[in-house]
Tab-separated table of C-alpha atoms in Angstrom:
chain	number	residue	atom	x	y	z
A	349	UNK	CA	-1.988	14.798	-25.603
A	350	UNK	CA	1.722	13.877	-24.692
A	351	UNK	CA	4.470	16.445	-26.595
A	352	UNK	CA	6.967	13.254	-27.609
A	353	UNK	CA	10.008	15.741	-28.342
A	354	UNK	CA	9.963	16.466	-24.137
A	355	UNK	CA	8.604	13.486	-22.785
A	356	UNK	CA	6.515	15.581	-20.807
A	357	UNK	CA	2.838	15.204	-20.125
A	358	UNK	CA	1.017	18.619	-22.276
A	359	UNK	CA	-2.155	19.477	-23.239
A	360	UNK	CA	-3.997	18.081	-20.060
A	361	UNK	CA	-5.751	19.373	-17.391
A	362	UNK	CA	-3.579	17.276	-14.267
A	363	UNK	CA	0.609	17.888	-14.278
A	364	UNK	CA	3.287	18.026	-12.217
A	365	UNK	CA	4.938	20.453	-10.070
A	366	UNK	CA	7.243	20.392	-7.167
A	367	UNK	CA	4.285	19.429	-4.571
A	368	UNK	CA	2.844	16.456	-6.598
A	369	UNK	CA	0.473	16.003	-9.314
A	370	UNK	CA	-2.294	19.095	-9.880
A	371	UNK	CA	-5.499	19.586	-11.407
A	372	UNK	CA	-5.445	23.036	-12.155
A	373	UNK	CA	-8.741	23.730	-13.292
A	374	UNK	CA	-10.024	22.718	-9.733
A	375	UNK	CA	-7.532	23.897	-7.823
A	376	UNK	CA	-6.589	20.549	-5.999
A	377	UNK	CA	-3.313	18.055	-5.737
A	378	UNK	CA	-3.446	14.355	-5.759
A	379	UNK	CA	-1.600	13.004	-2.694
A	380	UNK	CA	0.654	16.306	-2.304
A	381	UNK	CA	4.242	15.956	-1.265
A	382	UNK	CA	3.996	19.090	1.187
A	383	UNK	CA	0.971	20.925	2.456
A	384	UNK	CA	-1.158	22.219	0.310
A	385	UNK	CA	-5.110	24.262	-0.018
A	386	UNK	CA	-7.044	21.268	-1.146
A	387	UNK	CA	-5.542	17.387	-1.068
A	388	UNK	CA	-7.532	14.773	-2.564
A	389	UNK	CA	-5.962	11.218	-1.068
A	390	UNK	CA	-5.983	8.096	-2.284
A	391	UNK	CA	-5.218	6.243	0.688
A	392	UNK	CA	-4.031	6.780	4.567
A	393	UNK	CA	-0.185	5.548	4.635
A	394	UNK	CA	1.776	8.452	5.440
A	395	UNK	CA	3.987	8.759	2.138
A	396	UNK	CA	0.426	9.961	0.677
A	397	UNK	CA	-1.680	11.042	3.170
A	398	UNK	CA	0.287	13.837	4.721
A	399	UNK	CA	-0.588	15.749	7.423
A	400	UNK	CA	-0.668	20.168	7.091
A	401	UNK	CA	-3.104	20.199	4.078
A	402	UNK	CA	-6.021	22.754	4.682
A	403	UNK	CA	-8.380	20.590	3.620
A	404	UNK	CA	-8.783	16.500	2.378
A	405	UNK	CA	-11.046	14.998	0.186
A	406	UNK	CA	-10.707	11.426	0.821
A	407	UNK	CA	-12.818	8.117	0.175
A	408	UNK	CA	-15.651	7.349	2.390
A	409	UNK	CA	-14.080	3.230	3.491
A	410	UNK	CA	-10.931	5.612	4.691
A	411	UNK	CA	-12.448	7.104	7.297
A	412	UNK	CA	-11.200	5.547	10.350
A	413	UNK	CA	-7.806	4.728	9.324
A	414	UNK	CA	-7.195	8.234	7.718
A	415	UNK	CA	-8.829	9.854	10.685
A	416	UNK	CA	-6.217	8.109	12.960
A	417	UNK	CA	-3.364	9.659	11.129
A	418	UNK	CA	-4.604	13.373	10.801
A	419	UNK	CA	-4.570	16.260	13.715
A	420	UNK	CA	-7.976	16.430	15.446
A	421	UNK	CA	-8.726	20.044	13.617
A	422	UNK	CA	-8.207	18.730	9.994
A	423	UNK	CA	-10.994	19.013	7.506
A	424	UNK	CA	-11.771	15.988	6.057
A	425	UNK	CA	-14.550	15.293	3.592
A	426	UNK	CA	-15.431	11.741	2.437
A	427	UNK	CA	-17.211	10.323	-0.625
A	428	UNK	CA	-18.132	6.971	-1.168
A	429	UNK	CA	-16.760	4.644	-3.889
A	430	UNK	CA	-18.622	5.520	-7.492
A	431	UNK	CA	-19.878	8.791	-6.584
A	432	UNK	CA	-19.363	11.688	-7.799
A	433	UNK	CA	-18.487	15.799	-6.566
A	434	UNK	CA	-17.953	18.730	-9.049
A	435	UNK	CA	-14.513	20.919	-8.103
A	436	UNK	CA	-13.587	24.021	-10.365
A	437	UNK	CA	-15.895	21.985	-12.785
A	438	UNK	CA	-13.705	19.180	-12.856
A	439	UNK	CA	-15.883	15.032	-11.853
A	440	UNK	CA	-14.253	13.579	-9.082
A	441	UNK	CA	-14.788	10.068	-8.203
A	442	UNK	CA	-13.177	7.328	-5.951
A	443	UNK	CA	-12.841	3.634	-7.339
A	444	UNK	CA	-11.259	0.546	-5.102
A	445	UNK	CA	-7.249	0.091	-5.757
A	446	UNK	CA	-6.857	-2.576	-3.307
A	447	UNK	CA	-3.789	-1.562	-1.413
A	448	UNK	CA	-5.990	-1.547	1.912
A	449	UNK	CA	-9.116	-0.502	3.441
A	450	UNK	CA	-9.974	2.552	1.964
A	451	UNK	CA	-7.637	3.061	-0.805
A	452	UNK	CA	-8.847	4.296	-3.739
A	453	UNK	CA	-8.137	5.349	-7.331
A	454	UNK	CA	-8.716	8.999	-7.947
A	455	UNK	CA	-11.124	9.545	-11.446
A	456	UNK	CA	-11.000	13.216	-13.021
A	457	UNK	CA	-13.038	14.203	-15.691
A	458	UNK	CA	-12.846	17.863	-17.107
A	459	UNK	CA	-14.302	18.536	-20.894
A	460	UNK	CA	-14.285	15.406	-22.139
A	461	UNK	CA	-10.479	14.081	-21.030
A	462	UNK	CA	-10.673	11.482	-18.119
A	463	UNK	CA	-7.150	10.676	-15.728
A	464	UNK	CA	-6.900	8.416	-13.189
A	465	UNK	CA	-4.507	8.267	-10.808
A	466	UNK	CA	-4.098	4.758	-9.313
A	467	UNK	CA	-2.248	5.565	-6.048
A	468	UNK	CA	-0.882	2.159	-4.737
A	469	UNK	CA	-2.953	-0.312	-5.943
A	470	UNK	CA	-3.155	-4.810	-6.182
A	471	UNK	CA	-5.090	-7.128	-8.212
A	472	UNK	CA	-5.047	-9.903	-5.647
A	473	UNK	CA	-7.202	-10.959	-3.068
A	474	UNK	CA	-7.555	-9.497	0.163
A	475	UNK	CA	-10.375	-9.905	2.347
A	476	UNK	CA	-9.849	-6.717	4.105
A	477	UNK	CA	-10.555	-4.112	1.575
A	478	UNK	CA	-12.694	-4.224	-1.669
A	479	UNK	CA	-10.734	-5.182	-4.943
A	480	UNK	CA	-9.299	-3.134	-7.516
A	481	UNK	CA	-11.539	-2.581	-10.647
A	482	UNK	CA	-10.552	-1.096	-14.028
A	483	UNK	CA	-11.290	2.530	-14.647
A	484	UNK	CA	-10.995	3.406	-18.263
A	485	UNK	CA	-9.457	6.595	-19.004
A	486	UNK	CA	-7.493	8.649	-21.715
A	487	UNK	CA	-4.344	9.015	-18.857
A	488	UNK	CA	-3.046	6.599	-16.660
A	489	UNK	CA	-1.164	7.565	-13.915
A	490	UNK	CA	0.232	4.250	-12.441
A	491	UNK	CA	2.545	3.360	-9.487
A	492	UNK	CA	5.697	1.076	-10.470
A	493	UNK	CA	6.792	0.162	-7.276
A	494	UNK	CA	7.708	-3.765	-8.162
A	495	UNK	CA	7.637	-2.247	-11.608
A	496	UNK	CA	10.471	-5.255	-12.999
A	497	UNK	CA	9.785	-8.823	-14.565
A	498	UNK	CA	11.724	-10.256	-11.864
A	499	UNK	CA	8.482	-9.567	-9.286
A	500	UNK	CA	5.759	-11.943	-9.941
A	501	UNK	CA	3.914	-12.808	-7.070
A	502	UNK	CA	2.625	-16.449	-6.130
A	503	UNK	CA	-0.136	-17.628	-5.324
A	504	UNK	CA	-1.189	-15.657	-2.270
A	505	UNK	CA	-3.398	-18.375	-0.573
A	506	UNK	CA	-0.543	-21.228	-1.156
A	507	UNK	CA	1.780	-18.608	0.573
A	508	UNK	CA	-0.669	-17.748	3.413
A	509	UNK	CA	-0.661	-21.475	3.686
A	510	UNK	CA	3.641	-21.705	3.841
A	511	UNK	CA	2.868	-18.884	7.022
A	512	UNK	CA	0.711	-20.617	8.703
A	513	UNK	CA	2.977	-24.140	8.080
A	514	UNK	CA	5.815	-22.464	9.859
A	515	UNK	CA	3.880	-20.966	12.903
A	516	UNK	CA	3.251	-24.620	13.467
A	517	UNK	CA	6.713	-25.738	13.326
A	518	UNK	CA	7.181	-23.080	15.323
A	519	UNK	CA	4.957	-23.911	18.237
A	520	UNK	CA	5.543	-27.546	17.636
A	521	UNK	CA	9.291	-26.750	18.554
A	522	UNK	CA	8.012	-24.293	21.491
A	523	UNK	CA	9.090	-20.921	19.929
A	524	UNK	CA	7.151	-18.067	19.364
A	525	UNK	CA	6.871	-16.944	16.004
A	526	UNK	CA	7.637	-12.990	15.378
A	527	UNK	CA	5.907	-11.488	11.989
A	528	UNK	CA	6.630	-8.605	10.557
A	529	UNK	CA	4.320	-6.007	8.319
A	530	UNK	CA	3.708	-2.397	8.519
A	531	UNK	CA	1.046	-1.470	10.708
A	532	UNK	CA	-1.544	-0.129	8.354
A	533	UNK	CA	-2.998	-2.644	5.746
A	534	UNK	CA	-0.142	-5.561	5.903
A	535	UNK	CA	-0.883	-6.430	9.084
A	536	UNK	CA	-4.148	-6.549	8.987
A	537	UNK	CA	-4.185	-8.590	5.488
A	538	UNK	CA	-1.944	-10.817	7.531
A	539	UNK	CA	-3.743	-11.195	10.711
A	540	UNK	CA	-6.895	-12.193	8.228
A	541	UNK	CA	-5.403	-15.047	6.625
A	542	UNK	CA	-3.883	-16.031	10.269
A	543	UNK	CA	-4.873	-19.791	11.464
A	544	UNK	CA	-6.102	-18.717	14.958
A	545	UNK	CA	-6.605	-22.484	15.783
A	546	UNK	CA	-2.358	-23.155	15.998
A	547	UNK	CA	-2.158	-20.764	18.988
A	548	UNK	CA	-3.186	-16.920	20.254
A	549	UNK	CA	-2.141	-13.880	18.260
A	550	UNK	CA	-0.540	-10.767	19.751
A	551	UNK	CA	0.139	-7.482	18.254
A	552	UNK	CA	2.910	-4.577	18.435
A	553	UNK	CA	0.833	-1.253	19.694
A	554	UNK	CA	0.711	0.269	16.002
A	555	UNK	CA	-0.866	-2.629	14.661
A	556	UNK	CA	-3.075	-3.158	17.312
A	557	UNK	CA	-4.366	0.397	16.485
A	558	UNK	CA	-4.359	-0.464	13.043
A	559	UNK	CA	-6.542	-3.357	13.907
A	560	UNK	CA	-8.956	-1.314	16.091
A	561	UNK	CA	-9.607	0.979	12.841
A	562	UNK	CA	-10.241	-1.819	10.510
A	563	UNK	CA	-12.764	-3.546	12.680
A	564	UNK	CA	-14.316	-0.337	13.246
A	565	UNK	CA	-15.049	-0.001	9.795
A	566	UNK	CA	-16.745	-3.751	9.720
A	567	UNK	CA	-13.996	-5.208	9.078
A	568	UNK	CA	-13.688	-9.170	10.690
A	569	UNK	CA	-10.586	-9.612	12.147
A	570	UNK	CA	-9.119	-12.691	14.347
A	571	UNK	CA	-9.074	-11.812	18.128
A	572	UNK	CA	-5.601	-10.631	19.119
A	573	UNK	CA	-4.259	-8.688	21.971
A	574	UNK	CA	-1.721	-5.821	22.270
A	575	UNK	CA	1.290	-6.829	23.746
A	576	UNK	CA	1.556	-4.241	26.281
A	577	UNK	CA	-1.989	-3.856	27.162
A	578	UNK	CA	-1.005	-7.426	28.673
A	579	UNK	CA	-0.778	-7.290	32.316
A	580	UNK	CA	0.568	-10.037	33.319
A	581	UNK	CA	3.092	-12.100	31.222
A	582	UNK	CA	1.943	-14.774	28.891
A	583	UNK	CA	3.952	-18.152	28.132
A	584	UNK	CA	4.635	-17.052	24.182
A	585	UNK	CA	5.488	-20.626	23.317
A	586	UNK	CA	3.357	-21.399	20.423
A	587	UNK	CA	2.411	-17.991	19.631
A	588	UNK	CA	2.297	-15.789	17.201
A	589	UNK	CA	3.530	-11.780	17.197
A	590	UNK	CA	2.700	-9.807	14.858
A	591	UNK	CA	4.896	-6.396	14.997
A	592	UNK	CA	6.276	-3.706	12.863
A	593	UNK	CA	9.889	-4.072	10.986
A	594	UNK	CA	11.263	-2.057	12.947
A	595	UNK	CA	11.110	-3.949	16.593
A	596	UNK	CA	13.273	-6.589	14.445
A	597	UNK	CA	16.625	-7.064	16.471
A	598	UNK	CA	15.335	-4.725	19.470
A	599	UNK	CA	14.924	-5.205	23.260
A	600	UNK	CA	10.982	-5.218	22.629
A	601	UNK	CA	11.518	-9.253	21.604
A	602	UNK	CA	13.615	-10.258	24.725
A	603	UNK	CA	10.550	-10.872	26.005
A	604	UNK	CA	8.855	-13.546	23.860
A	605	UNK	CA	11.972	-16.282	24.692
A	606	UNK	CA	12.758	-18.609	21.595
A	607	UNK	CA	11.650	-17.033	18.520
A	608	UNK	CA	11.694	-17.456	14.652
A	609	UNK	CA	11.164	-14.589	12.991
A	610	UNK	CA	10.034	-13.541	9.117
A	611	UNK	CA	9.097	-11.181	6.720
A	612	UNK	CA	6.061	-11.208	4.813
A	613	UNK	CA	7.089	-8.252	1.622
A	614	UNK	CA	7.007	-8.068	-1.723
A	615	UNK	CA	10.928	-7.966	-1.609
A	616	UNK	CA	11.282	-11.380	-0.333
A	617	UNK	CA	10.847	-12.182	-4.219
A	618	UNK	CA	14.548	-11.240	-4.800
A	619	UNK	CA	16.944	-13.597	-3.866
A	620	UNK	CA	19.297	-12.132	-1.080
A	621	UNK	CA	16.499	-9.581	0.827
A	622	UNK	CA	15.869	-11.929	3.383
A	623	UNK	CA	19.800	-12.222	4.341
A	624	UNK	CA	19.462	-8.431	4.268
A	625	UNK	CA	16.790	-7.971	6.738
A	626	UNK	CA	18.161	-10.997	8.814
A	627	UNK	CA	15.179	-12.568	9.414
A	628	UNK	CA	14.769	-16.223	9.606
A	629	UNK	CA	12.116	-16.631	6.769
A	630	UNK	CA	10.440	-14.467	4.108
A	631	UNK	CA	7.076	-14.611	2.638
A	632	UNK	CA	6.339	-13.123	-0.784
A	633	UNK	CA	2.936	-10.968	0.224
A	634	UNK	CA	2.487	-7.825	-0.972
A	635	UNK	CA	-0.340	-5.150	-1.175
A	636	UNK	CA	1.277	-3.382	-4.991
A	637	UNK	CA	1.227	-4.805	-8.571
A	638	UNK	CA	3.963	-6.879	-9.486
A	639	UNK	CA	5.239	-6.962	-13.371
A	640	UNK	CA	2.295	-9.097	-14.850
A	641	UNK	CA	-0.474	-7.358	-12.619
A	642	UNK	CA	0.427	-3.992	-14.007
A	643	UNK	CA	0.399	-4.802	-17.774
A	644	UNK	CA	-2.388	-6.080	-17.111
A	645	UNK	CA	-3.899	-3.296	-15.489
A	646	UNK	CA	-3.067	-0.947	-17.889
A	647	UNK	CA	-4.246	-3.132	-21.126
A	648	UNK	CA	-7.620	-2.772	-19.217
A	649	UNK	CA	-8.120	0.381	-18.751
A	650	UNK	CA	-7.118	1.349	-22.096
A	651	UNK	CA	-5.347	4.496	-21.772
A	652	UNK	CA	-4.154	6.794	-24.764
A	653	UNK	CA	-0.790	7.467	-22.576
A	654	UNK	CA	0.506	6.303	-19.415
A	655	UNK	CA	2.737	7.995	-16.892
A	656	UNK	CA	4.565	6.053	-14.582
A	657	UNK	CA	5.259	7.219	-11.110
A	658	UNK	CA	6.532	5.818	-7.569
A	659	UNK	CA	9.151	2.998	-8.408
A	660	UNK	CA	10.904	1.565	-11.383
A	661	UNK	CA	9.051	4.319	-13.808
A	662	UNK	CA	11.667	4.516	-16.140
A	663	UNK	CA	11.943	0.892	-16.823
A	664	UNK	CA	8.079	0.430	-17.106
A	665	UNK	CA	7.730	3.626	-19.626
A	666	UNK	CA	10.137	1.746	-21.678
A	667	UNK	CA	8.801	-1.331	-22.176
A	668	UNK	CA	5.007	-0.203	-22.445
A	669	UNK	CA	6.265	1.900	-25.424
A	670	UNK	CA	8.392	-0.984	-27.227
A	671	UNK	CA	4.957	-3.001	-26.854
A	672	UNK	CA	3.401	-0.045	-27.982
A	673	UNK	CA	1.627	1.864	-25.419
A	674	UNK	CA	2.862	5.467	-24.745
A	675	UNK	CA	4.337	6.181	-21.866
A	676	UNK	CA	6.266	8.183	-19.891
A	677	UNK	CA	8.667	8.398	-16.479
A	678	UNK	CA	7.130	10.948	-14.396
A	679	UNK	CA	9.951	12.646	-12.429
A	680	UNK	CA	10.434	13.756	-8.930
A	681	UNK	CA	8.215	10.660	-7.060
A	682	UNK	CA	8.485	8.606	-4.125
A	683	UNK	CA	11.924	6.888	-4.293
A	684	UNK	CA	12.082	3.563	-4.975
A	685	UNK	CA	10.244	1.309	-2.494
A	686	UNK	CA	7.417	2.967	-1.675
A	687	UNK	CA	5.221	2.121	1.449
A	688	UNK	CA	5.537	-2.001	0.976
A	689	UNK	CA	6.633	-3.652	4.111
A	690	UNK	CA	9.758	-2.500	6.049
A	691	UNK	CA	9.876	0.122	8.610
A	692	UNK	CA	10.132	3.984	8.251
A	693	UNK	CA	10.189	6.623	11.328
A	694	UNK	CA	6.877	6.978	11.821
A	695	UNK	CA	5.839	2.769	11.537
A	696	UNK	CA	4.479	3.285	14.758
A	697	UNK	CA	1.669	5.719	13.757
A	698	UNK	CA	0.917	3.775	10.587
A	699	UNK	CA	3.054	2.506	7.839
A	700	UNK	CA	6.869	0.997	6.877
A	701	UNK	CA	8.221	1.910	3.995
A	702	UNK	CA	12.213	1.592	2.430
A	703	UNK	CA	13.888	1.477	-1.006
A	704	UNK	CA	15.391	-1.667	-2.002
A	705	UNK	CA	19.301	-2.290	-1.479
């Protein structure tokens, strides 16, 4: 299946090319990296869900968030989770990845060979979207992003716990605490696990329309209000904010008096990234696999080869074949850093992404 002289993928229906991954045989990409005929998407931040396609083929949880991002006139098409559509002869199907509402892995059968691309995908819990599941497949096409040993996540509902510890000491020393996440699936993961009982929540305007999306798709959500649909001026003291990277160290936060701030990112794992972002505290909560979640994944779905995509691929091909598994770097991905936690230009209108210093 995999020529080992070139450590390029042959002999398979999917491949590369300048625009992203393609299934030739049905004539579609895989989360393009320009416009493109047909884009199948595997979930609604913008680094994969990129507007100027002709057409989308999307999964069915996705609707509301990826219909927020996309012009009014874009042809979308939605399938649920599990089922199936024939393209150019090839089986699509959509299975949960667990990045956020919606997100899917992308299943593609044609004669006999199976590949699954994972898009951005966790193993953890998250109330607002449905968990990742194993698919089992011949290729692999996994996302690296926190692809090193040094990221291994703890336990998410002892840090949840550390967050809502510090919005306490917080209001108990008459601050308002300021929370960052990108506005898109963070936020909302973070709003869930929120103790509303310690004081009221308020949003930054993306999030808040990240917020309306989710809970139009069913999903339960503490009550929060958008800071400037406020019209008259709160006492913050005690509150929490929750707001996009990017209003860190901005005018927007003059307003709230005393506050703490912190980061809630997969990058607060490395020693250092909080003194980077200059925030006051950083919370290890992120929506990718870290080192031990994506072994994992991959011993269960039991792939013939794996090609590794979107992060540290080179150092994740590596070790999967010393252990045995072949692998290889896929070239000419996302840079390092994907769409985990900090702010990009377009965090208001959905997601915050940045590569690691």
């Amino acid at each position: 299946m995999i020529d080992d002289s070139t450590s390029r993928p042959t002999d398979c229906f999917v491949r590369q090319t300048p625009a992203g991954l393609y299934c030739a045989p049905g004539g579609f990409y895989v989360d393009p990296m320009r416009p493109v005929d047909r884009a199948v998407v595997t979930h609604a931040h913008s680094d994969h869900a990129r507007v100027g396609s002709r057409h989308y083929l999307a999964a069915e949880p996705s609707r509301h968030v990826l219909s927020g991002r996309m012009a009014g006139d874009a042809d979308l098409q939605w399938l649920p989770y599990g089922q199936t559509i024939t393209v150019g002869g090839v089986t699509v199907s959509f299975h949960p990845s667990g990045h956020m509402l919606g997100a899917a892995q992308v299943r593609m059968e044609y004669r006999g060979q199976v590949v699954v691309v994972t898009g951005d995908y966790k193993i953890d819990d998250d109330p607002t979207c449905q968990p990742w599941a194993p698919v089992q497949c011949h290729v692999l096409v996994t996302e690296s992003t926190f692809g090193l040993p040094v990221y291994r996540w703890p336990d998410s509902t002892a840090e949840f716990a550390s967050i809502n510890a510090w919005w306490r000491r917080c209001r108990d020393a008459g601050k308002c605490a300021v929370l960052y996440g990108y506005a898109v699936g963070k936020s909302q993961r973070l709003i869930a696990g929120l103790d509303d009982s310690i004081g009221p929540i308020y949003t930054h305007g993306a999030v808040e329309k990240g917020n309306e999306a989710y809970r139009a798709s069913g999903v339960s959500l503490q009550d929060t209000q958008a800071v400037a649909s406020l019209s008259q001026k709160p006492d913050y003291r005690g509150a929490m904010v929750v707001a996009v990277p990017s209003a860190h160290g901005t005018p927007w936060l003059r307003r709230f008096g005393r506050i703490s701030t912190a980061m809630a990112s997969g990058w607060m794992a490395v020693r250092g990234a909080r003194r980077r972002r200059s925030v006051d505290r950083g919370f290890v909560i992120s929506d990718h696999v870290d080192w031990p979640s994506l072994q994992l994944a991959v011993q269960q779905c039991r792939p013939e080869s794996v090609w590794v995509t979107h992060g540290y691929s080179a150092v994740v091909a590596r070790y999967l074949n010393e252990t045995g598994v072949h692998a290889i770097p896929l070239e000419g991905g996302r840079s390092v850093g994907s769409d985990d936690d900090v702010d990009s230009a377009d965090d208001g209108d959905g997601d915050d992404q940045e590569a690691p210093s």
